[in-house]
Amino acid sequence: MKQRDINVEKRFLSKESRFSAKGQVGLPAGMDDIGRVVDICAAAEVTDTEITDGKLEARGVVRLCITYISRDGAVCGFASETLFSGAVSSAELSADMEKLVSVRCGNISYRVLDSATIEVEIGLVMNAEAACNRAISVADPAEEGIFAKETELELPVLICEKTVKTYPRTTVSADIKGDVISSWGNAVIEKIRPEDGRVAVEGRLWLNAVCPTGDPKRPVMLVSRKAPFGELIEAEGVRENDNIAVTCSVERVGARPAGDGVEIAAVVSVCCRAVRLLRETVATDMYSSRTELKPVVAELPLTQEGGSEVSVRTVTAETKLPEGHAPVEEPLFARGSANITELRRERGTAEVQGAIDVSLCYMSPEAGIRSAAVSAPFTEKLAMTRGETECTAEVLSVVCTGSGSELTLACEMAFGLSGGEKKLVPVVIDAEEGEARKKQSPGITLVLNGGDRDPFEIGRELGIDPADTQIRDGNMRIIRK
């Protein structure tokens, strides 16, 4: 049978895949010996990705900012880095796919080995997707004597997948006394505007720097700012009405004294994906008036394209210091990460449950600067607009209040829904011809009480054109010419 090709996107999506990187970091020459570590923050940069049949691998570097108290009681900080490698495996992956990968840092654990060496383990979260267009051969019923039952489908076709980097910076007024000790940041996409051949993106950054104050009673302060950023992505083939999804991740943050304040700069990786929905008419069943035709049917996997909208919300939770920790006199700064434990979907709503893990640095009444790891559960409900199946959760900022051991956490969190429901659509891809059908004599056949029968099935049974049927008073008249 005659065939024709249709293009359809094949897509793999993996959200919140978790792995870890381990390493040892050494104190730079000339710095005071480590007494105790009070904070380690990090950012991950993907430097290389590789896709093969069944596997997608990402490699990169984690950049660390270590804040510690020297043996003389001074607050010090230094930067270091370690490499990472993570992978996801799936039979859906193939070497010809385009890929988008981002990695962010989660929980960080550490152990001081000696006065100049720290062993670290960084929890990493990878979001990855890969896609390509596949040509699928389907049966073309445009032959004399072939009659088909057809349906119209909206088929997703990949237009482009592209990663670019943008380099925003901002200056914050602050009275600091010395070099910046550590810095970190987070980012979200707020607006996406596709144009012919390019995509305009606007987002917002949460930038932070820990700086010395010169005050022994409160030796460090947090300097922070929300700053906008934007990028114009050149995307060949993109049109204004295409389905565009954009995500971002902060790969590096640096800060330094500048005039009467602090200049904070970031490297933000922006991943853009464009898909176009094309209408195609395909046959789901067919027969021939000349021969006994046996259709070959295959199930075409289709994914309803979900969005990439991000909802930023403030989640408030109560928590307590772990036993054995010095009480809190004043919180200094805090960072957090989120771990989704359950996603429930019901009637257009997604209920997300998980835990917020927070690293807290604080002043204690008698023990000076201390740190603690605390956690709190969260539950949020999100609106699903297009059958999204995947969810991400990221902590953008944490404000801690309270004293003693009773604390309140106010966390700005970004929730993102993506993916789409998958369905299998039966499509005739070919047909096998059998014996010749016996030619019917011309005339009219009346099928009593046949009005509830499908004219297509009647046509198949008698080997005629379904258009040669008429329904009157619930009865079917079949006309053979």
Coordinates of N, CA and C in Angstrom, one line a residue, residues 40-220:
I40 N 28.7 26.2 54.2 CA 29.2 25.9 52.9 C 28.1 26.1 51.9
C41 N 28.2 27.0 50.9 CA 27.2 27.1 49.9 C 27.9 26.8 48.5
A42 N 27.1 26.5 47.5 CA 27.6 26.0 46.3 C 26.7 26.3 45.1
A43 N 27.3 26.3 43.9 CA 26.6 26.4 42.6 C 27.2 25.4 41.7
A44 N 26.4 24.8 40.8 CA 26.9 23.8 39.9 C 26.8 24.3 38.4
E45 N 27.8 24.0 37.7 CA 27.9 24.4 36.3 C 28.0 23.1 35.4
V46 N 27.2 22.9 34.5 CA 27.3 21.8 33.5 C 28.3 22.2 32.4
T47 N 29.3 21.5 32.3 CA 30.4 21.8 31.3 C 30.3 20.9 30.1
D48 N 29.7 19.7 30.2 CA 29.7 18.8 29.1 C 28.5 17.8 29.3
T49 N 27.8 17.5 28.2 CA 26.8 16.5 28.2 C 27.0 15.5 27.1
E50 N 26.6 14.3 27.3 CA 26.7 13.2 26.3 C 25.5 12.4 26.3
I51 N 24.9 12.1 25.1 CA 23.8 11.2 25.0 C 24.1 10.0 24.1
T52 N 23.7 8.9 24.6 CA 23.8 7.6 23.8 C 22.5 6.9 23.9
D53 N 22.4 5.8 23.2 CA 21.2 5.1 23.2 C 21.0 4.5 24.7
G54 N 19.9 5.0 25.3 CA 19.6 4.6 26.7 C 20.2 5.3 27.8
K55 N 21.0 6.4 27.5 CA 21.7 7.1 28.7 C 22.0 8.5 28.3
L56 N 21.8 9.4 29.3 CA 22.1 10.8 29.2 C 23.0 11.1 30.4
E57 N 24.2 11.6 30.1 CA 25.2 11.9 31.2 C 25.6 13.4 31.1
A58 N 25.7 14.0 32.3 CA 26.2 15.3 32.5 C 27.4 15.4 33.4
R59 N 28.3 16.2 33.0 CA 29.5 16.4 33.8 C 29.7 17.9 34.0
G60 N 30.4 18.3 35.1 CA 30.6 19.7 35.4 C 31.4 19.9 36.6
V61 N 31.3 21.1 37.2 CA 32.0 21.5 38.3 C 31.1 22.2 39.3
V62 N 31.3 21.9 40.6 CA 30.6 22.5 41.7 C 31.6 23.5 42.4
R63 N 31.2 24.8 42.4 CA 32.0 25.8 43.0 C 31.5 26.1 44.4
L64 N 32.4 26.0 45.4 CA 32.0 26.1 46.8 C 32.5 27.4 47.4
C65 N 31.7 27.9 48.4 CA 32.2 29.0 49.2 C 32.1 28.5 50.7
I66 N 33.3 28.4 51.3 CA 33.4 27.9 52.7 C 33.6 29.0 53.7
T67 N 32.7 29.1 54.6 CA 32.8 30.1 55.7 C 33.2 29.3 57.0
Y68 N 34.3 29.8 57.6 CA 34.7 29.1 58.8 C 35.2 30.0 59.9
I69 N 35.4 29.5 61.1 CA 35.9 30.3 62.2 C 37.4 29.8 62.4
S70 N 38.3 30.7 62.4 CA 39.7 30.3 62.6 C 39.9 29.9 64.0
R71 N 41.1 29.4 64.3 CA 41.4 29.0 65.7 C 41.6 30.3 66.6
D72 N 41.8 31.4 65.9 CA 41.9 32.7 66.7 C 40.5 33.3 66.8
G73 N 39.4 32.7 66.3 CA 38.1 33.3 66.4 C 37.6 34.2 65.3
A74 N 38.4 34.4 64.3 CA 38.1 35.3 63.2 C 37.2 34.5 62.2
V75 N 36.3 35.3 61.6 CA 35.4 34.7 60.5 C 36.1 34.8 59.2
C76 N 36.3 33.7 58.5 CA 37.1 33.6 57.3 C 36.3 32.9 56.2
G77 N 36.7 33.1 55.0 CA 36.1 32.4 53.9 C 37.0 32.1 52.7
F78 N 36.8 31.1 52.0 CA 37.6 30.8 50.8 C 36.7 30.0 49.8
A79 N 37.2 30.0 48.6 CA 36.5 29.3 47.5 C 37.2 28.1 47.1
S80 N 36.5 27.1 46.6 CA 37.1 25.9 46.1 C 36.2 25.3 45.1
E81 N 36.5 24.1 44.5 CA 35.6 23.5 43.6 C 35.9 22.0 43.6
T82 N 34.9 21.2 43.1 CA 35.1 19.8 42.9 C 34.2 19.4 41.6
L83 N 34.6 18.3 41.0 CA 33.9 17.9 39.8 C 32.7 17.0 40.1
F84 N 31.8 16.9 39.2 CA 30.7 16.0 39.4 C 30.4 15.3 38.0
S85 N 29.7 14.2 38.2 CA 29.2 13.4 37.0 C 27.9 12.7 37.4
G86 N 26.9 12.9 36.6 CA 25.6 12.3 36.9 C 24.9 11.8 35.6
A87 N 24.0 10.8 35.7 CA 23.4 10.3 34.5 C 22.0 9.8 34.8
V88 N 21.2 9.8 33.8 CA 19.9 9.2 33.8 C 19.8 8.2 32.7
S89 N 19.1 7.1 33.0 CA 19.0 6.0 32.0 C 17.6 5.7 31.6
S90 N 17.3 5.5 30.4 CA 15.9 5.2 29.9 C 16.0 4.6 28.5
A91 N 15.1 3.7 28.3 CA 15.0 3.1 26.9 C 14.5 4.2 25.9
E92 N 13.9 5.3 26.4 CA 13.4 6.3 25.5 C 14.5 7.2 24.9
L93 N 15.7 7.1 25.5 CA 16.8 8.0 25.0 C 17.5 7.4 23.8
S94 N 17.9 8.2 22.9 CA 18.6 7.8 21.7 C 19.7 8.8 21.3
A95 N 20.7 8.4 20.7 CA 21.9 9.2 20.4 C 21.6 10.4 19.5
D96 N 20.5 10.3 18.7 CA 20.2 11.4 17.8 C 19.4 12.6 18.4
M97 N 19.1 12.5 19.7 CA 18.3 13.5 20.4 C 19.1 14.8 20.7
E98 N 18.4 15.9 20.6 CA 18.9 17.2 21.2 C 18.7 17.1 22.7
K99 N 19.5 17.8 23.5 CA 19.4 17.7 24.9 C 19.5 19.0 25.6
L100 N 18.8 19.1 26.8 CA 18.9 20.3 27.7 C 19.0 19.7 29.1
V101 N 20.1 20.2 29.8 CA 20.4 19.7 31.1 C 20.8 20.9 32.0
S102 N 20.2 20.8 33.2 CA 20.6 21.8 34.2 C 20.8 21.0 35.6
V103 N 21.7 21.5 36.4 CA 22.0 20.9 37.7 C 22.0 22.0 38.7
R104 N 21.4 21.8 39.9 CA 21.5 22.7 41.0 C 21.9 21.9 42.2
C105 N 22.4 22.7 43.2 CA 22.9 22.1 44.4 C 21.8 22.0 45.5
G106 N 21.8 20.9 46.2 CA 20.9 20.7 47.3 C 21.6 20.7 48.7
N107 N 21.4 19.7 49.5 CA 22.0 19.6 50.8 C 23.5 19.4 50.6
I108 N 24.3 20.0 51.6 CA 25.7 19.9 51.6 C 26.1 19.4 53.0
S109 N 26.8 18.2 53.0 CA 27.3 17.7 54.3 C 28.9 17.8 54.2
Y110 N 29.5 17.9 55.4 CA 30.9 18.0 55.4 C 31.5 17.5 56.7
R111 N 32.8 17.2 56.6 CA 33.6 16.8 57.8 C 35.0 17.4 57.7
V112 N 35.4 18.0 58.8 CA 36.7 18.6 58.9 C 37.7 17.5 59.2
L113 N 38.6 17.3 58.3 CA 39.6 16.2 58.5 C 40.8 16.7 59.3
D114 N 41.2 17.9 59.0 CA 42.3 18.5 59.8 C 42.2 20.0 59.7
S115 N 43.2 20.7 60.2 CA 43.1 22.2 60.2 C 43.1 22.8 58.8
A116 N 43.4 22.0 57.8 CA 43.5 22.6 56.4 C 42.7 21.8 55.4
T117 N 41.9 20.8 55.8 CA 41.2 19.9 54.8 C 39.8 19.6 55.3
I118 N 38.9 19.7 54.3 CA 37.5 19.4 54.6 C 37.0 18.4 53.5
E119 N 36.3 17.4 54.0 CA 35.6 16.5 53.1 C 34.2 16.9 52.9
V120 N 33.7 17.0 51.7 CA 32.4 17.5 51.4 C 31.6 16.5 50.5
E121 N 30.3 16.5 50.7 CA 29.4 15.7 49.9 C 28.3 16.7 49.5
I122 N 28.1 16.9 48.2 CA 27.1 17.9 47.7 C 25.9 17.1 47.1
G123 N 24.8 17.3 47.6 CA 23.6 16.7 46.9 C 23.3 17.5 45.7
L124 N 23.0 16.9 44.6 CA 22.8 17.5 43.3 C 21.5 17.1 42.7
V125 N 20.8 18.0 42.1 CA 19.5 17.7 41.5 C 19.6 18.1 40.0
M126 N 19.3 17.1 39.1 CA 19.4 17.3 37.7 C 18.1 17.2 37.0
N127 N 17.8 18.2 36.2 CA 16.6 18.3 35.4 C 17.1 18.1 33.9
A128 N 16.6 17.1 33.2 CA 17.1 16.8 31.9 C 15.9 16.5 31.0
E129 N 16.1 16.9 29.7 CA 15.2 16.5 28.7 C 15.9 16.3 27.4
A130 N 15.4 15.5 26.5 CA 16.0 15.2 25.2 C 14.8 15.0 24.2
A131 N 15.1 15.4 23.0 CA 14.0 15.3 22.0 C 14.6 15.3 20.6
C132 N 13.8 14.7 19.7 CA 14.1 14.7 18.3 C 12.9 14.5 17.5
N133 N 12.9 14.8 16.2 CA 11.7 14.6 15.4 C 11.9 13.2 14.7
R134 N 10.9 12.4 14.6 CA 10.9 11.2 13.9 C 9.9 11.1 12.8
A135 N 10.4 10.6 11.6 CA 9.5 10.5 10.5 C 8.8 9.1 10.6
I136 N 7.5 9.1 10.7 CA 6.8 7.8 10.8 C 6.0 7.6 9.6
S137 N 6.1 6.4 9.0 CA 5.4 6.1 7.8 C 4.0 5.6 8.1
V138 N 3.0 6.2 7.5 CA 1.6 5.8 7.7 C 1.0 5.5 6.4
A139 N -0.1 4.7 6.4 CA -0.8 4.4 5.2 C -1.5 5.6 4.6
D140 N -1.4 5.7 3.3 CA -2.1 6.7 2.5 C -3.2 6.1 1.8
P141 N -4.5 6.4 2.2 CA -5.6 5.7 1.6 C -6.1 6.4 0.3
A142 N -5.3 7.3 -0.3 CA -5.7 8.0 -1.5 C -5.5 7.1 -2.7
E143 N -6.2 6.0 -2.7 CA -6.2 5.1 -3.9 C -7.7 4.7 -4.2
E144 N -8.0 4.5 -5.4 CA -9.3 4.1 -5.8 C -9.8 2.8 -5.1
G145 N -10.9 2.9 -4.6 CA -11.5 1.7 -4.0 C -11.0 1.5 -2.5
I146 N -10.2 2.4 -2.0 CA -9.8 2.3 -0.6 C -10.6 3.3 0.2
F147 N -11.2 2.9 1.3 CA -12.0 3.8 2.1 C -11.5 3.7 3.6
A148 N -11.3 4.9 4.2 CA -10.7 5.0 5.5 C -11.5 5.8 6.5
K149 N -11.4 5.4 7.7 CA -11.9 6.2 8.8 C -10.7 7.0 9.3
E150 N -10.9 8.3 9.3 CA -9.8 9.2 9.6 C -10.1 10.1 10.8
T151 N -9.0 10.6 11.4 CA -9.1 11.5 12.5 C -8.0 12.5 12.3
E152 N -8.2 13.7 12.9 CA -7.2 14.8 12.8 C -6.5 14.9 14.1
L153 N -5.2 14.9 14.1 CA -4.3 15.0 15.3 C -3.5 16.2 15.3
E154 N -3.2 16.7 16.5 CA -2.2 17.8 16.6 C -0.9 17.2 17.0
L155 N 0.1 17.1 16.1 CA 1.3 16.5 16.4 C 2.4 17.5 16.8
P156 N 3.1 17.3 18.0 CA 4.1 18.2 18.3 C 5.4 17.9 17.5
V157 N 6.0 19.0 17.0 CA 7.2 18.9 16.2 C 8.2 19.8 16.8
L158 N 9.4 19.3 17.1 CA 10.5 20.1 17.8 C 11.0 21.1 16.8
I159 N 11.1 22.4 17.2 CA 11.7 23.4 16.3 C 13.1 23.7 16.8
C160 N 13.3 23.8 18.1 CA 14.7 24.0 18.5 C 14.8 23.8 20.0
E161 N 16.0 23.4 20.4 CA 16.4 23.3 21.8 C 17.7 24.0 21.9
K162 N 17.8 25.0 22.8 CA 19.1 25.8 22.9 C 19.3 26.2 24.3
T163 N 20.6 26.2 24.6 CA 21.1 26.8 25.9 C 22.0 27.9 25.7
V164 N 21.7 29.0 26.4 CA 22.6 30.2 26.3 C 22.9 30.6 27.8
K165 N 23.9 31.5 27.9 CA 24.3 32.0 29.2 C 24.2 33.5 29.2
T166 N 23.7 34.1 30.4 CA 23.6 35.5 30.5 C 24.4 35.9 31.8
Y167 N 24.8 37.1 31.8 CA 25.8 37.6 32.9 C 25.3 38.8 33.6
P168 N 24.2 38.7 34.4 CA 23.7 39.9 35.1 C 24.6 40.3 36.3
R169 N 24.5 41.5 36.7 CA 25.3 42.0 37.9 C 24.5 43.2 38.5
T170 N 24.7 43.4 39.8 CA 24.0 44.5 40.4 C 24.9 45.0 41.6
T171 N 24.7 46.2 42.1 CA 25.4 46.7 43.2 C 24.4 47.1 44.3
V172 N 24.8 46.6 45.5 CA 23.9 46.8 46.7 C 24.7 47.7 47.7
S173 N 24.0 48.8 48.2 CA 24.7 49.7 49.2 C 24.8 48.9 50.5
A174 N 25.9 49.0 51.1 CA 26.1 48.3 52.4 C 27.4 48.8 53.0
D175 N 27.4 48.9 54.3 CA 28.6 49.3 55.0 C 29.4 48.1 55.5
I176 N 30.3 47.7 54.7 CA 31.1 46.4 55.0 C 32.5 46.8 55.3
K177 N 33.2 45.9 56.1 CA 34.5 46.1 56.5 C 35.4 45.0 56.1
G178 N 35.7 44.9 54.8 CA 36.6 43.9 54.3 C 36.1 43.2 53.1
D179 N 36.7 42.1 52.7 CA 36.3 41.3 51.5 C 35.1 40.5 51.8
V180 N 34.3 40.2 50.7 CA 33.2 39.4 50.8 C 33.6 38.0 51.2
I181 N 32.8 37.3 52.1 CA 33.2 36.0 52.6 C 32.6 34.9 51.8
S182 N 31.3 35.0 51.4 CA 30.7 34.0 50.5 C 29.5 34.6 49.8
S183 N 29.1 34.0 48.7 CA 28.0 34.5 47.9 C 27.2 33.3 47.2
W184 N 25.9 33.5 47.0 CA 25.1 32.5 46.3 C 23.9 33.2 45.7
G185 N 23.2 32.5 44.9 CA 22.0 33.0 44.2 C 21.1 32.0 43.6
N186 N 19.9 32.4 43.3 CA 18.9 31.6 42.6 C 18.2 32.5 41.6
A187 N 17.5 31.9 40.6 CA 16.8 32.6 39.6 C 15.6 31.9 39.1
V188 N 14.6 32.7 38.6 CA 13.4 32.1 38.0 C 13.1 32.9 36.7
I189 N 12.4 32.2 35.8 CA 11.9 32.9 34.6 C 10.5 33.4 34.9
E190 N 10.3 34.7 34.5 CA 9.0 35.3 34.8 C 8.1 35.5 33.5
K191 N 8.8 35.9 32.4 CA 8.1 36.2 31.2 C 8.8 35.6 30.0
I192 N 8.0 35.1 29.0 CA 8.5 34.5 27.8 C 7.7 35.1 26.6
R193 N 8.5 35.7 25.7 CA 7.8 36.3 24.5 C 8.4 35.8 23.2
P194 N 7.8 34.9 22.5 CA 8.4 34.4 21.3 C 8.2 35.4 20.2
E195 N 9.1 35.6 19.3 CA 9.1 36.4 18.1 C 9.6 35.5 17.0
D196 N 9.4 36.0 15.8 CA 9.9 35.2 14.6 C 11.5 35.2 14.7
G197 N 12.0 34.0 14.9 CA 13.4 33.8 14.9 C 14.1 34.0 16.2
R198 N 13.4 34.4 17.3 CA 14.1 34.6 18.5 C 13.0 34.6 19.7
V199 N 13.5 34.5 20.9 CA 12.7 34.4 22.1 C 13.2 35.4 23.1
A200 N 12.4 36.3 23.5 CA 12.7 37.3 24.6 C 12.3 36.7 25.9
V201 N 13.3 36.8 26.9 CA 13.1 36.1 28.2 C 13.4 37.2 29.3
E202 N 12.5 37.2 30.3 CA 12.7 38.1 31.5 C 12.7 37.2 32.7
G203 N 13.5 37.5 33.7 CA 13.5 36.7 34.9 C 14.0 37.6 36.1
R204 N 14.1 36.9 37.2 CA 14.5 37.6 38.4 C 15.5 36.7 39.2
L205 N 16.5 37.4 39.8 CA 17.5 36.8 40.5 C 17.4 37.1 42.0
W206 N 17.7 36.2 42.9 CA 17.9 36.4 44.3 C 19.4 36.2 44.6
L207 N 20.0 37.4 44.8 CA 21.5 37.4 45.0 C 21.8 37.7 46.5
N208 N 22.8 37.0 47.0 CA 23.2 37.1 48.4 C 24.7 37.1 48.6
A209 N 25.2 37.9 49.5 CA 26.6 37.9 49.9 C 26.7 38.1 51.4
V210 N 27.6 37.3 52.0 CA 27.9 37.4 53.4 C 29.2 38.3 53.5
C211 N 29.1 39.3 54.3 CA 30.1 40.3 54.4 C 30.5 40.6 55.9
P212 N 31.8 41.0 56.1 CA 32.2 41.3 57.5 C 31.7 42.7 57.9
T213 N 31.4 42.9 59.1 CA 30.8 44.2 59.6 C 31.9 44.9 60.5
G214 N 32.9 44.2 61.0 CA 33.8 44.9 61.9 C 33.3 45.0 63.3
D215 N 32.1 44.5 63.6 CA 31.4 44.5 64.9 C 31.6 43.1 65.6
P216 N 32.4 43.0 66.7 CA 32.6 41.7 67.3 C 31.3 41.0 67.8
K217 N 30.3 41.9 68.1 CA 29.0 41.3 68.6 C 28.1 40.7 67.5
R218 N 28.4 41.2 66.3 CA 27.7 40.7 65.1 C 28.6 40.8 63.9
P219 N 29.6 39.9 63.8 CA 30.7 40.0 62.9 C 30.4 39.9 61.4
V220 N 29.2 39.4 61.0 CA 28.9 39.3 59.6 C 27.5 39.7 59.4

